[in-house]
Coordinates of C-alpha atoms in Angstrom, one line a residue:
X23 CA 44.5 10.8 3.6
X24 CA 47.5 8.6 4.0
X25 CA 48.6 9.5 7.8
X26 CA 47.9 12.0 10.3
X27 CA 50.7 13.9 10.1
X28 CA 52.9 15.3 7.7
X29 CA 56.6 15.3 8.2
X30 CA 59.2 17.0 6.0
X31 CA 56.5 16.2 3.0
X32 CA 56.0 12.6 4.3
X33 CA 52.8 11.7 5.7
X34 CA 52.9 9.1 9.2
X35 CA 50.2 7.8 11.3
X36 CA 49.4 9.7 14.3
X37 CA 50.4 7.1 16.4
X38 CA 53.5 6.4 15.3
X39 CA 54.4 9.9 16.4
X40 CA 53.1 10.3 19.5
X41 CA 54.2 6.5 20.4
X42 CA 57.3 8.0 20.8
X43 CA 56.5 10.2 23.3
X44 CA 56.6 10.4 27.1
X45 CA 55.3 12.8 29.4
X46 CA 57.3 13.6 33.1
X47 CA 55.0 11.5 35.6
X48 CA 52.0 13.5 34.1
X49 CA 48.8 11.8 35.6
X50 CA 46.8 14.0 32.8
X51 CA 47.0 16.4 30.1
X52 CA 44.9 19.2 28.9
X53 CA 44.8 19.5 25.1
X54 CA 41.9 22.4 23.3
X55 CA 39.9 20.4 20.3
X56 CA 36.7 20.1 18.8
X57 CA 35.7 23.7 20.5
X58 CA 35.9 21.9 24.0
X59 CA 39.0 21.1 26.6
X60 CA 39.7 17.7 27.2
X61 CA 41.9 16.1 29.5
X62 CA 43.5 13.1 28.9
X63 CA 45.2 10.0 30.5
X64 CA 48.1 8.9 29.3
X65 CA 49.7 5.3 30.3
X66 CA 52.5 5.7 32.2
X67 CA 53.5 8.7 30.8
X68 CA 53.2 7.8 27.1
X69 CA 51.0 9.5 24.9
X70 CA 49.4 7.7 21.9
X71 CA 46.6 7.8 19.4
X72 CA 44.9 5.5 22.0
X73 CA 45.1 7.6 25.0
X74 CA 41.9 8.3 26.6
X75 CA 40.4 11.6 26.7
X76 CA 36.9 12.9 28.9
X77 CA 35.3 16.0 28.5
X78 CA 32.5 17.3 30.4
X79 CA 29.4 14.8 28.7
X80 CA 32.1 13.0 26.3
X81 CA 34.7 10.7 26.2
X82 CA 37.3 9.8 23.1
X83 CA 40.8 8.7 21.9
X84 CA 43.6 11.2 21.5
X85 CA 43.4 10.4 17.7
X86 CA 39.7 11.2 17.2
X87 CA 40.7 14.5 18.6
X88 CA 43.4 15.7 16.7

């Protein structure tokens, strides 16, 4: 593939995406993937590829997720 995401027919990286994005003081978020719910941690409110996610046994990146 040659991103993550398509855009109007143009494919970025997932983390220049969500790089761009801030969450309101969130100390987590819940996101649905890979059959399981995860929550995840963002840095000061900024979601990225490299935010980190825990399930109940496992543990990932944002971008391994989605």
């Amino acid at each position: 593939t040659k991103g993550d995401r398509c855009t109007g027919g143009v494919w970025e990286p997932l983390e220049s995406y969500l790089g761009n994005r801030a969450l309101p003081d969130a100390e987590s978020i819940r996101i649905h993937a890979n059959a399981k719910e995860w929550n995840c941690f963002p840095d000061n409110g900024l979601v990225s590829a490299y935010t980190q996610c825990k399930s109940d046994e496992a543990e990932g990146y944002l971008g391994e997720l989605i």
